[in-house]
Coordinates of C-alpha atoms in Angstrom, one line a residue:
Chain A
X12 CA 16.7 16.3 -16.8
X13 CA 17.1 12.6 -16.1
X14 CA 14.5 12.5 -13.4
X15 CA 11.8 14.4 -11.6
X16 CA 13.3 17.3 -9.8
X17 CA 11.7 19.0 -6.8
X18 CA 12.8 22.2 -5.0
X19 CA 13.4 23.2 -2.3
X20 CA 14.4 20.0 -0.7
X21 CA 13.5 21.3 2.7
X22 CA 11.2 24.3 3.6
X23 CA 10.6 25.7 7.1
X24 CA 7.7 28.1 7.3
X25 CA 6.1 30.0 10.1
X26 CA 2.5 29.4 10.6
X27 CA 0.5 31.8 8.4
X28 CA 3.2 32.1 5.7
X29 CA 2.6 31.3 2.1
X30 CA 4.9 28.7 0.4
X31 CA 5.5 27.6 -3.1
X32 CA 6.9 24.1 -4.0
X33 CA 8.3 23.5 -7.5
X34 CA 8.3 20.3 -9.6
X35 CA 10.3 19.8 -12.8
X36 CA 8.9 16.6 -14.4
X37 CA 10.7 14.4 -16.8
X38 CA 10.7 16.0 -20.2
X39 CA 7.8 14.9 -22.4
X40 CA 5.8 13.4 -19.6
X41 CA 2.2 14.4 -20.1
X42 CA 0.8 13.5 -16.7
X43 CA 1.9 15.1 -13.4
X44 CA 0.7 14.2 -9.9
X45 CA 1.2 15.8 -6.5
X46 CA 1.0 13.7 -3.4
X47 CA 1.2 14.6 0.3
X48 CA 2.9 12.1 2.6
X49 CA 2.5 12.7 6.3
X50 CA 4.9 11.2 8.8
X51 CA 4.5 7.4 8.9
X52 CA 1.8 7.4 6.2
X53 CA 1.6 6.5 2.6
X54 CA 1.4 9.1 -0.1
X55 CA -2.1 10.7 -0.4
X56 CA -3.2 12.0 -3.8
X57 CA -3.6 15.8 -4.0
X58 CA -4.1 16.7 -7.6
X59 CA -3.4 15.6 -11.2
X60 CA -2.5 17.4 -14.4
X61 CA -2.6 16.3 -18.0
X62 CA -0.5 18.8 -19.8
X63 CA -1.6 22.2 -18.5
X64 CA -5.1 21.0 -17.6
X65 CA -5.8 20.2 -14.0
X66 CA -8.1 17.2 -14.4
X67 CA -8.5 16.2 -10.7
X68 CA -8.0 18.3 -7.6
X69 CA -10.2 16.3 -5.4
X70 CA -7.4 15.5 -2.9
X71 CA -6.5 19.1 -2.1
X72 CA -7.3 19.4 1.6
X73 CA -8.6 23.0 1.6
X74 CA -8.9 26.1 -0.5
X75 CA -5.5 27.2 0.9
X76 CA -3.9 24.7 -1.5
X77 CA -3.5 25.6 -5.1
X78 CA -1.5 24.0 -8.0
X79 CA -0.7 25.1 -11.5
X80 CA 1.1 23.9 -14.5
X81 CA 0.7 26.8 -16.9
X82 CA 2.8 25.5 -19.8
X83 CA 2.3 21.8 -19.3
X84 CA 5.8 21.3 -17.9
X85 CA 6.9 22.7 -14.6
X86 CA 4.3 22.7 -11.8
X87 CA 4.0 24.7 -8.6
X88 CA 2.1 23.7 -5.5
X89 CA 1.2 26.7 -3.4
X90 CA 0.0 26.6 0.1
X91 CA -1.4 29.8 1.6
X92 CA -1.5 30.7 5.3
X93 CA 0.3 27.5 6.2
X94 CA -0.9 25.6 9.3
X95 CA 1.0 23.0 11.4
X96 CA -1.1 20.2 9.9
X97 CA 0.4 21.1 6.5
X98 CA 3.7 19.7 7.7
X99 CA 4.5 16.8 5.5
X100 CA 6.6 15.6 2.5
X101 CA 5.1 16.8 -0.8
X102 CA 5.9 14.4 -3.6
X103 CA 5.7 15.1 -7.3
X104 CA 5.5 12.4 -9.9
X105 CA 5.3 12.4 -13.6
X106 CA 4.1 9.8 -16.1
X107 CA 4.3 9.2 -19.8
X108 CA 1.4 6.8 -19.7
X109 CA -0.4 4.1 -17.8
X110 CA 1.7 1.9 -15.5
X111 CA 4.7 4.2 -15.5
X112 CA 5.1 6.7 -12.6
X113 CA 8.3 8.4 -11.6
X114 CA 8.7 10.2 -8.3
X115 CA 10.9 13.1 -7.3
X116 CA 12.7 13.1 -3.9
X117 CA 10.0 15.4 -2.4
X118 CA 9.9 18.6 -0.5
X119 CA 9.8 18.3 3.3
X120 CA 7.7 21.1 4.7
X121 CA 7.8 21.9 8.3
X122 CA 5.4 24.6 9.7
X123 CA 6.4 26.0 13.0
Chain B
X12 CA -14.3 2.3 -3.4
X13 CA -10.7 2.1 -4.4
X14 CA -8.3 1.2 -1.6
X15 CA -5.1 -0.5 -0.8
X16 CA -4.5 -2.2 2.6
X17 CA -1.2 -3.2 4.0
X18 CA -2.1 -4.9 7.2
X19 CA 1.4 -5.0 8.7
X20 CA 2.7 -1.7 9.9
X21 CA 6.1 -3.0 11.1
X22 CA 7.9 -6.2 10.3
X23 CA 11.2 -7.3 11.7
X24 CA 13.3 -10.1 10.2
X25 CA 16.8 -11.4 10.6
X26 CA 19.3 -11.0 7.8
X27 CA 19.2 -14.0 5.5
X28 CA 15.6 -14.9 6.5
X29 CA 12.8 -14.8 4.0
X30 CA 10.3 -12.0 3.7
X31 CA 6.7 -11.6 2.8
X32 CA 4.8 -8.3 2.8
X33 CA 1.1 -8.4 2.4
X34 CA -1.1 -6.2 0.2
X35 CA -4.8 -6.3 -0.5
X36 CA -6.6 -4.0 -2.9
X37 CA -10.1 -2.9 -3.9
X38 CA -10.4 -1.5 -7.5
X39 CA -13.3 -1.4 -9.9
X40 CA -11.4 -2.3 -13.1
X41 CA -8.3 -4.4 -13.7
X42 CA -5.5 -2.2 -12.3
X43 CA -1.8 -2.0 -12.5
X44 CA -0.3 -3.1 -9.2
X45 CA 3.0 -1.8 -7.9
X46 CA 5.4 -2.1 -5.1
X47 CA 7.6 0.8 -4.2
X48 CA 10.4 1.2 -1.7
X49 CA 11.3 4.3 0.2
X50 CA 14.5 4.8 2.2
X51 CA 14.6 7.6 4.8
X52 CA 14.6 11.0 3.2
X53 CA 14.3 9.6 -0.3
X54 CA 11.6 9.4 -2.9
X55 CA 9.8 6.3 -4.0
X56 CA 11.6 3.7 -6.1
X57 CA 9.7 1.2 -8.1
X58 CA 10.5 -2.4 -7.2
X59 CA 8.1 -4.1 -9.6
X60 CA 4.7 -3.9 -11.3
X61 CA 2.0 -6.2 -12.6
X62 CA -0.7 -5.7 -15.2
X63 CA -1.3 -9.0 -16.9
X64 CA 0.3 -12.3 -17.9
X65 CA 2.3 -14.4 -15.5
X66 CA 1.0 -13.8 -12.0
X67 CA 4.5 -14.0 -10.5
X68 CA 6.5 -11.0 -11.4
X69 CA 10.2 -10.4 -10.8
X70 CA 11.6 -7.0 -9.8
X71 CA 14.8 -5.3 -8.8
X72 CA 17.0 -6.2 -5.8
X73 CA 15.8 -9.8 -5.8
X74 CA 12.2 -9.1 -5.0
X75 CA 9.2 -10.8 -6.5
X76 CA 5.4 -10.5 -6.1
X77 CA 2.5 -12.8 -6.8
X78 CA -0.9 -11.6 -8.0
X79 CA -3.9 -13.6 -6.8
X80 CA -7.0 -12.3 -8.3
X81 CA -9.3 -14.4 -6.2
X82 CA -7.8 -12.9 -3.0
X83 CA -7.3 -9.4 -4.4
X84 CA -3.8 -9.7 -3.2
X85 CA -0.4 -8.7 -4.4
X86 CA 2.1 -9.9 -1.8
X87 CA 5.8 -9.0 -2.0
X88 CA 8.5 -11.6 -1.3
X89 CA 12.2 -12.0 -1.0
X90 CA 13.9 -15.3 -0.3
X91 CA 16.8 -13.9 1.7
X92 CA 16.8 -10.4 3.2
X93 CA 19.9 -8.2 3.3
X94 CA 20.5 -5.5 5.8
X95 CA 20.2 -2.9 3.1
X96 CA 16.6 -3.9 2.5
X97 CA 15.6 -2.0 5.7
X98 CA 13.1 0.6 4.4
X99 CA 9.5 1.4 4.0
X100 CA 7.5 -0.5 1.4
X101 CA 4.4 0.7 -0.3
X102 CA 1.9 -1.2 -2.4
X103 CA -0.1 0.8 -4.9
X104 CA -2.8 0.5 -7.6
X105 CA -3.1 2.5 -10.7
X106 CA -5.2 2.8 -13.9
X107 CA -4.7 0.3 -16.6
X108 CA -5.9 2.7 -19.3
X109 CA -6.3 6.4 -19.5
X110 CA -4.9 8.5 -16.7
X111 CA -6.1 8.7 -13.1
X112 CA -4.7 8.8 -9.7
X113 CA -2.6 6.1 -8.2
X114 CA -3.6 4.9 -4.7
X115 CA -1.1 3.9 -2.1
X116 CA -1.3 1.8 1.0
X117 CA -0.1 3.1 4.3
X118 CA 3.2 1.2 4.1
X119 CA 5.1 -1.5 5.9
X120 CA 8.3 -0.6 7.7
X121 CA 10.9 -3.3 7.5
X122 CA 13.6 -3.7 10.1
X123 CA 16.4 -6.1 9.5
X124 CA 18.4 -7.6 12.4
X125 CA 22.0 -8.4 11.8

């Protein structure tokens, strides 16, 4: 597609539910990033893939968060047993190389 | 440690007035520097970026930014603000080679008075 696509656009989950957020990067982009943006804050790094390899997951806040990119294209961020503090906008970005980062519109997750 | 500081959480200006948003960074190597804008409910749109060369860079929507190495700053400016510029602005740093995470500031929310 022309840009980075994220789905769903909005997700409401009950506390304790598992959720899966999808990211379709720009075709051919090797690098893919997930960021978490809490209300009124800047994006915080979660994890980074180069092709299918997850090279950095230092930003994942707990072992309830898991990300994958099995074929080096589409990526899924999974949150198990969601908590209220997980409520945020989750942004995906892809990059063809240094200095070029393209963001999707994000998934707004609300945990009730 | 790598970090980005945007000291102004909120800024209010009148339409037609000039604007300067501040950004200071800490980064081990020479980074790429970025300014992004985010409208409510939207993703991040790149305004401009700097890596090397002329320290004054021009971006979209009439924005410009000046890199000052001695001050570790990359302030964003616009000579005359339009009501449509009301949004949140984020400064970020990223790797100049290889691939690594980009680090964002906490943002400055701009309000424009008619």
